[in-house]
């Protein structure tokens, strides 16, 4: 503790496994490491079990109590990773994480103009986590006795409080264990828990929401475009692909000016020269979008961005790339 998701490391692990699998000698240990990490995050309090989306990091070693801020730059890559994990394993825990996170992104993090917002605050009414936590009394007011017992067993309301005298939802028991305990079919358990979560979500919507950071950052949009497009392609969901395309179109219309990217926009006012990650992540996002739905416009733009990245950021003498472009404003240290 603290534990951060570090999506790039898990993606590296999955790519390594894919190469070893293709060679006929799959590295099952690294696959287990990646899938187990993703499964524990999706089951833990790092994940919002009512509204979808992952928080920034866990304050403990069990992914239980997060810093409640939700960042776009985490959720885009985690969408990609959980989609990949579902494709590999067909375990519904990953697919659930994808569908619930994608729903949250489109519901709360996408502007009417198409771009994705940056983050949700950890606090509401000046208190961290206040929007997310529960008490048994609050839950029993929403569920009947039978469903409360099931919900409490799944999410820990039958255990001691885990966050400042209140309960933050953390999935302690899986559907198979619950089906055995409650003498029911797994699908029935899933349906009952879904109905219960919808009731809690609807009640939570009446609370004061955390603040929204409504900046639209080019680099982070590139990450989310990639995650949404990949999820839409692999789950055959055109709504996700449309969402990604809308965000790409926003960046193209508002942050692509004079054949160069800008880094940030708010209320459609764009400014600041873009950095290396703006170009790299937009290229990556466009490649995912092209795999989901071909459009020569996006291919042409990705090629333009790649040409500029090499022309403006490459260190031709020592190798590698600078974070700022050759024509960026003069800084103390480049």
Short mmCIF file of C-alpha atoms in Angstrom, two decimals:
data_model
loop_
_atom_site.label_atom_id
_atom_site.label_comp_id
_atom_site.label_asym_id
_atom_site.label_seq_id
_atom_site.Cartn_x
_atom_site.Cartn_y
_atom_site.Cartn_z
CA UNK A 1 0.00 0.00 0.00
CA UNK A 2 -0.71 2.39 -1.53
CA UNK A 3 -1.47 0.50 -4.76
CA UNK A 4 -1.89 2.12 -8.16
CA UNK A 5 -3.36 0.28 -11.17
CA UNK A 6 -0.30 0.84 -13.44
CA UNK A 7 -2.16 -0.26 -16.61
CA UNK A 8 0.93 -0.06 -18.84
CA UNK A 9 2.66 -2.80 -16.83
CA UNK A 10 -0.35 -5.10 -17.10
CA UNK A 11 -0.63 -4.41 -20.83
CA UNK A 12 3.05 -5.30 -21.16
CA UNK A 13 2.35 -8.58 -19.33
CA UNK A 14 -0.57 -9.45 -21.62
CA UNK A 15 1.45 -8.66 -24.73
CA UNK A 16 4.26 -10.87 -23.47
CA UNK A 17 1.78 -13.68 -22.83
CA UNK A 18 0.29 -13.25 -26.32
CA UNK A 19 3.74 -13.60 -27.90
CA UNK A 20 4.56 -16.72 -25.89
CA UNK A 21 1.13 -18.17 -26.66
CA UNK A 22 1.67 -17.60 -30.38
CA UNK A 23 5.05 -19.34 -30.16
CA UNK A 24 3.42 -22.44 -28.66
CA UNK A 25 4.96 -22.02 -25.20
CA UNK A 26 2.51 -19.77 -23.30
CA UNK A 27 3.74 -18.07 -20.13
CA UNK A 28 0.82 -19.02 -17.90
CA UNK A 29 2.37 -17.43 -14.82
CA UNK A 30 2.44 -13.91 -16.26
CA UNK A 31 -1.09 -14.36 -17.62
CA UNK A 32 -2.31 -15.31 -14.14
CA UNK A 33 -0.51 -12.29 -12.68
CA UNK A 34 -2.23 -9.91 -15.09
CA UNK A 35 -5.72 -11.44 -14.92
CA UNK A 36 -5.65 -11.87 -11.14
CA UNK A 37 -4.62 -8.23 -10.69
CA UNK A 38 -7.45 -7.03 -12.93
CA UNK A 39 -9.99 -9.32 -11.24
CA UNK A 40 -9.01 -8.07 -7.77
CA UNK A 41 -9.26 -4.43 -8.86
CA UNK A 42 -12.71 -5.01 -10.38
CA UNK A 43 -13.90 -6.79 -7.21
CA UNK A 44 -12.37 -4.24 -4.86
CA UNK A 45 -13.45 -0.86 -3.64
CA UNK A 46 -11.17 0.67 -6.25
CA UNK A 47 -14.12 0.03 -8.57
CA UNK A 48 -17.43 1.84 -8.18
CA UNK A 49 -19.86 -1.09 -7.89
CA UNK A 50 -22.90 1.13 -8.35
CA UNK A 51 -21.88 3.64 -11.00
CA UNK A 52 -18.90 2.09 -12.77
CA UNK A 53 -15.39 3.44 -13.22
CA UNK A 54 -12.16 2.97 -11.30
CA UNK A 55 -10.75 5.32 -8.68
CA UNK A 56 -7.19 6.60 -8.84
CA UNK A 57 -5.49 4.28 -6.34
CA UNK A 58 -6.03 2.14 -3.27
CA UNK A 59 -4.84 3.33 0.13
CA UNK A 60 -4.49 -0.29 1.33
CA UNK A 61 -3.05 -3.54 -0.01
CA UNK A 62 -6.45 -5.12 -0.82
CA UNK A 63 -7.77 -2.57 -3.38
CA UNK A 64 -10.49 -1.89 -0.78
CA UNK A 65 -10.42 1.80 0.18
CA UNK A 66 -9.49 4.13 -2.65
CA UNK A 67 -8.57 7.72 -2.98
CA UNK A 68 -12.01 8.40 -4.42
CA UNK A 69 -10.91 10.57 -7.35
CA UNK A 70 -11.74 9.06 -10.77
CA UNK A 71 -9.29 9.91 -13.53
CA UNK A 72 -9.88 9.60 -17.27
CA UNK A 73 -6.29 8.49 -17.85
CA UNK A 74 -6.76 5.38 -15.68
CA UNK A 75 -10.16 4.38 -16.96
CA UNK A 76 -9.28 4.46 -20.67
CA UNK A 77 -6.45 1.91 -20.38
CA UNK A 78 -8.39 -0.15 -17.81
CA UNK A 79 -11.25 -0.39 -20.30
CA UNK A 80 -8.77 -1.74 -22.86
CA UNK A 81 -7.26 -4.20 -20.38
CA UNK A 82 -10.54 -5.57 -19.04
CA UNK A 83 -11.76 -6.01 -22.60
CA UNK A 84 -8.61 -7.97 -23.41
CA UNK A 85 -8.98 -10.01 -20.21
CA UNK A 86 -12.55 -10.93 -21.14
CA UNK A 87 -11.45 -11.95 -24.66
CA UNK A 88 -8.79 -14.24 -23.17
CA UNK A 89 -10.75 -15.76 -20.28
CA UNK A 90 -14.46 -15.16 -21.03
CA UNK A 91 -14.85 -14.46 -17.29
CA UNK A 92 -17.84 -12.15 -16.90
CA UNK A 93 -16.16 -10.15 -14.10
CA UNK A 94 -14.07 -8.39 -16.75
CA UNK A 95 -16.98 -7.85 -19.12
CA UNK A 96 -19.02 -6.37 -16.27
CA UNK A 97 -16.17 -3.96 -15.47
CA UNK A 98 -16.09 -2.90 -19.12
CA UNK A 99 -19.83 -2.36 -19.58
CA UNK A 100 -20.26 -0.52 -16.29
CA UNK A 101 -17.20 1.69 -16.83
CA UNK A 102 -18.20 2.50 -20.41
CA UNK A 103 -21.69 3.43 -19.22
CA UNK A 104 -20.18 5.76 -16.60
CA UNK A 105 -17.90 7.38 -19.18
CA UNK A 106 -20.76 8.14 -21.56
CA UNK A 107 -23.12 9.21 -18.78
CA UNK A 108 -20.83 11.45 -16.72
CA UNK A 109 -17.54 12.07 -18.53
CA UNK A 110 -18.48 12.92 -22.12
CA UNK A 111 -19.41 16.46 -23.06
CA UNK A 112 -22.36 17.21 -25.31
CA UNK A 113 -19.79 18.29 -27.93
CA UNK A 114 -18.08 14.88 -27.78
CA UNK A 115 -14.86 15.37 -25.82
CA UNK A 116 -14.17 13.48 -22.61
CA UNK A 117 -13.78 15.39 -19.33
CA UNK A 118 -10.69 14.88 -17.18
CA UNK A 119 -11.73 13.73 -13.71
CA UNK A 120 -14.22 13.56 -10.86
CA UNK A 121 -13.14 14.91 -7.46
CA UNK A 122 -12.71 12.67 -4.45
CA UNK A 123 -14.78 15.00 -2.26
CA UNK A 124 -18.40 16.04 -2.12
CA UNK A 125 -19.67 18.54 0.45
CA UNK A 126 -16.03 18.88 1.51
CA UNK A 127 -15.72 15.25 2.65
CA UNK A 128 -13.73 12.61 0.78
CA UNK A 129 -15.79 9.57 -0.16
CA UNK A 130 -19.06 10.93 1.23
CA UNK A 131 -20.85 10.34 -2.08
CA UNK A 132 -19.86 6.64 -2.19
CA UNK A 133 -20.18 5.20 1.33
CA UNK A 134 -23.18 3.55 3.03
CA UNK A 135 -24.56 2.38 6.34
CA UNK A 136 -26.55 -0.81 6.87
CA UNK A 137 -29.57 1.27 7.87
CA UNK A 138 -29.46 3.22 4.61
CA UNK A 139 -29.31 0.00 2.59
CA UNK A 140 -32.06 -1.79 4.56
CA UNK A 141 -34.30 1.19 3.81
CA UNK A 142 -33.95 0.35 0.10
CA UNK A 143 -33.91 -3.47 0.05
CA UNK A 144 -36.14 -6.13 1.51
CA UNK A 145 -34.71 -8.48 4.15
CA UNK A 146 -33.95 -11.26 1.68
CA UNK A 147 -32.09 -9.07 -0.78
CA UNK A 148 -30.31 -7.19 1.99
CA UNK A 149 -28.82 -10.44 3.30
CA UNK A 150 -27.49 -11.27 -0.16
CA UNK A 151 -26.18 -7.77 -0.81
CA UNK A 152 -24.52 -7.57 2.61
CA UNK A 153 -22.79 -10.91 2.08
CA UNK A 154 -21.47 -9.81 -1.30
CA UNK A 155 -20.34 -6.30 -0.41
CA UNK A 156 -19.31 -6.55 3.24
CA UNK A 157 -22.16 -4.89 5.12
CA UNK A 158 -22.15 -7.96 7.40
CA UNK A 159 -18.56 -7.10 8.39
CA UNK A 160 -17.14 -4.25 10.48
CA UNK A 161 -17.16 -0.78 8.92
CA UNK A 162 -14.17 -0.27 6.64
CA UNK A 163 -14.14 3.50 6.10
CA UNK A 164 -14.39 5.97 8.98
CA UNK A 165 -17.33 4.23 10.64
CA UNK A 166 -19.15 3.62 7.36
CA UNK A 167 -19.10 0.98 4.64
CA UNK A 168 -17.49 1.29 1.23
CA UNK A 169 -18.62 -1.50 -1.11
CA UNK A 170 -16.02 -4.20 -1.72
CA UNK A 171 -16.90 -7.56 -3.29
CA UNK A 172 -15.87 -10.15 -0.70
CA UNK A 173 -17.63 -13.16 -2.22
CA UNK A 174 -18.11 -14.19 -5.84
CA UNK A 175 -21.34 -15.36 -7.45
CA UNK A 176 -20.45 -19.05 -7.18
CA UNK A 177 -19.90 -18.80 -3.43
CA UNK A 178 -23.10 -16.81 -2.98
CA UNK A 179 -25.11 -19.30 -5.02
CA UNK A 180 -23.92 -22.12 -2.76
CA UNK A 181 -24.60 -20.17 0.43
CA UNK A 182 -28.06 -18.96 -0.59
CA UNK A 183 -29.09 -22.16 -2.39
CA UNK A 184 -29.73 -20.48 -5.71
CA UNK A 185 -28.57 -20.38 -9.32
CA UNK A 186 -25.67 -18.07 -10.17
CA UNK A 187 -27.70 -16.23 -12.81
CA UNK A 188 -30.47 -15.62 -10.30
CA UNK A 189 -27.90 -14.28 -7.82
CA UNK A 190 -26.49 -11.96 -10.48
CA UNK A 191 -29.96 -10.66 -11.38
CA UNK A 192 -30.92 -10.04 -7.75
CA UNK A 193 -27.69 -8.19 -7.05
CA UNK A 194 -28.07 -6.12 -10.19
CA UNK A 195 -31.57 -5.09 -9.17
CA UNK A 196 -30.28 -4.17 -5.71
CA UNK A 197 -27.39 -2.15 -7.14
CA UNK A 198 -29.78 -0.23 -9.39
CA UNK A 199 -31.88 0.72 -6.35
CA UNK A 200 -28.81 1.95 -4.49
CA UNK A 201 -27.53 3.79 -7.56
CA UNK A 202 -30.83 5.60 -8.02
CA UNK A 203 -30.84 6.59 -4.35
CA UNK A 204 -27.22 7.76 -4.57
CA UNK A 205 -28.06 9.99 -7.52
CA UNK A 206 -29.96 12.25 -5.10
CA UNK A 207 -26.76 12.95 -3.12
CA UNK A 208 -24.47 15.89 -3.82
CA UNK A 209 -22.12 14.67 -6.55
CA UNK A 210 -18.34 15.09 -6.53
CA UNK A 211 -17.04 18.03 -8.52
CA UNK A 212 -16.23 17.59 -12.20
CA UNK A 213 -12.95 18.68 -13.75
CA UNK A 214 -14.33 19.66 -17.13
CA UNK A 215 -11.05 20.28 -18.93
CA UNK A 216 -10.72 18.22 -22.10
CA UNK A 217 -7.11 17.05 -22.40
CA UNK A 218 -5.87 15.73 -25.73
CA UNK A 219 -3.61 12.99 -24.33
CA UNK A 220 -6.21 11.62 -21.92
CA UNK A 221 -8.86 11.70 -24.64
CA UNK A 222 -6.53 9.62 -26.80
CA UNK A 223 -6.37 7.01 -24.03
CA UNK A 224 -10.15 6.91 -23.61
CA UNK A 225 -10.78 6.84 -27.37
CA UNK A 226 -8.55 3.75 -27.50
CA UNK A 227 -10.33 2.08 -24.58
CA UNK A 228 -13.84 2.78 -25.83
CA UNK A 229 -13.05 1.79 -29.41
CA UNK A 230 -11.40 -1.46 -28.33
CA UNK A 231 -14.34 -2.30 -26.05
CA UNK A 232 -16.83 -1.48 -28.80
CA UNK A 233 -15.00 -3.64 -31.33
CA UNK A 234 -14.55 -6.68 -29.09
CA UNK A 235 -17.98 -6.50 -27.46
CA UNK A 236 -19.70 -5.63 -30.75
CA UNK A 237 -21.17 -2.48 -29.24
CA UNK A 238 -21.58 0.34 -31.74
CA UNK A 239 -22.53 2.81 -29.01
CA UNK A 240 -19.01 2.63 -27.57
CA UNK A 241 -17.50 3.11 -31.03
CA UNK A 242 -19.76 6.12 -31.65
CA UNK A 243 -18.62 7.59 -28.34
CA UNK A 244 -14.95 7.18 -29.29
CA UNK A 245 -15.55 8.64 -32.76
CA UNK A 246 -17.34 11.65 -31.24
CA UNK A 247 -14.38 12.34 -28.98
CA UNK A 248 -11.92 12.01 -31.86
CA UNK A 249 -14.04 14.39 -33.89
CA UNK A 250 -14.03 16.91 -31.02
CA UNK A 251 -10.23 16.82 -30.80
CA UNK A 252 -9.97 17.18 -34.58
CA UNK A 253 -12.36 20.14 -34.70
CA UNK A 254 -11.17 22.04 -31.62
CA UNK A 255 -7.60 21.01 -30.76
CA UNK A 256 -6.14 20.45 -34.23
CA UNK A 257 -5.26 23.95 -35.43
CA UNK A 258 -2.82 25.06 -38.12
CA UNK A 259 -1.73 21.45 -38.62
CA UNK A 260 -0.66 21.11 -34.96
CA UNK A 261 -2.29 19.74 -31.83
CA UNK A 262 -3.16 21.80 -28.77
CA UNK A 263 -3.07 20.24 -25.32
CA UNK A 264 -6.25 21.32 -23.56
CA UNK A 265 -9.68 22.82 -24.06
CA UNK A 266 -12.42 24.07 -21.77
CA UNK A 267 -15.79 25.29 -23.00
CA UNK A 268 -14.34 24.75 -26.49
CA UNK A 269 -11.52 27.27 -25.88
CA UNK A 270 -8.32 25.42 -26.79
CA UNK A 271 -4.78 26.48 -25.98
CA UNK A 272 -1.21 25.38 -25.08
CA UNK A 273 1.13 23.62 -27.50
CA UNK A 274 0.68 19.87 -27.32
CA UNK A 275 3.29 17.58 -25.79
CA UNK A 276 4.70 14.23 -26.80
CA UNK A 277 2.00 12.27 -24.98
CA UNK A 278 -0.74 14.24 -26.73
CA UNK A 279 0.53 13.07 -30.10
CA UNK A 280 1.42 9.51 -29.04
CA UNK A 281 -1.84 8.76 -27.23
CA UNK A 282 -3.98 10.28 -29.99
CA UNK A 283 -2.18 8.13 -32.57
CA UNK A 284 -2.76 5.06 -30.41
CA UNK A 285 -6.44 5.94 -29.92
CA UNK A 286 -6.95 6.47 -33.64
CA UNK A 287 -5.37 3.10 -34.44
CA UNK A 288 -7.88 1.42 -32.08
CA UNK A 289 -10.71 3.43 -33.64
CA UNK A 290 -9.63 2.39 -37.14
CA UNK A 291 -9.74 -1.27 -36.10
CA UNK A 292 -13.27 -0.78 -34.80
CA UNK A 293 -14.57 1.23 -37.76
CA UNK A 294 -12.59 2.17 -40.85
CA UNK A 295 -12.49 5.81 -41.86
CA UNK A 296 -9.72 7.06 -44.15
CA UNK A 297 -9.97 10.46 -42.45
CA UNK A 298 -8.65 8.98 -39.20
CA UNK A 299 -5.85 7.12 -41.00
CA UNK A 300 -4.73 10.30 -42.74
CA UNK A 301 -4.80 12.24 -39.46
CA UNK A 302 -2.87 9.53 -37.58
CA UNK A 303 -0.20 9.67 -40.29
CA UNK A 304 -0.01 13.45 -39.99
CA UNK A 305 0.35 13.20 -36.20
CA UNK A 306 3.08 10.57 -36.51
CA UNK A 307 5.01 12.71 -39.01
CA UNK A 308 4.82 15.72 -36.66
CA UNK A 309 5.84 13.61 -33.67
CA UNK A 310 9.02 12.50 -35.44
CA UNK A 311 9.72 15.90 -36.94
CA UNK A 312 9.15 17.94 -33.78
CA UNK A 313 10.03 15.65 -30.85
CA UNK A 314 12.79 13.26 -31.92
CA UNK A 315 16.26 13.74 -30.46
CA UNK A 316 18.21 12.98 -33.61
CA UNK A 317 21.60 13.16 -31.91
CA UNK A 318 21.04 10.95 -28.84
CA UNK A 319 17.89 9.01 -29.70
CA UNK A 320 14.52 9.00 -28.00
CA UNK A 321 12.01 11.83 -27.95
CA UNK A 322 11.72 15.09 -26.06
CA UNK A 323 8.52 15.76 -24.12
CA UNK A 324 8.24 19.23 -25.70
CA UNK A 325 8.47 20.07 -29.39
CA UNK A 326 11.45 21.75 -31.03
CA UNK A 327 9.44 24.97 -31.43
CA UNK A 328 7.94 24.91 -27.92
CA UNK A 329 8.35 27.93 -25.67
CA UNK A 330 11.78 28.17 -24.01
CA UNK A 331 11.84 26.32 -20.67
CA UNK A 332 14.37 26.20 -17.84
CA UNK A 333 14.94 22.54 -18.63
CA UNK A 334 13.65 20.82 -21.76
#
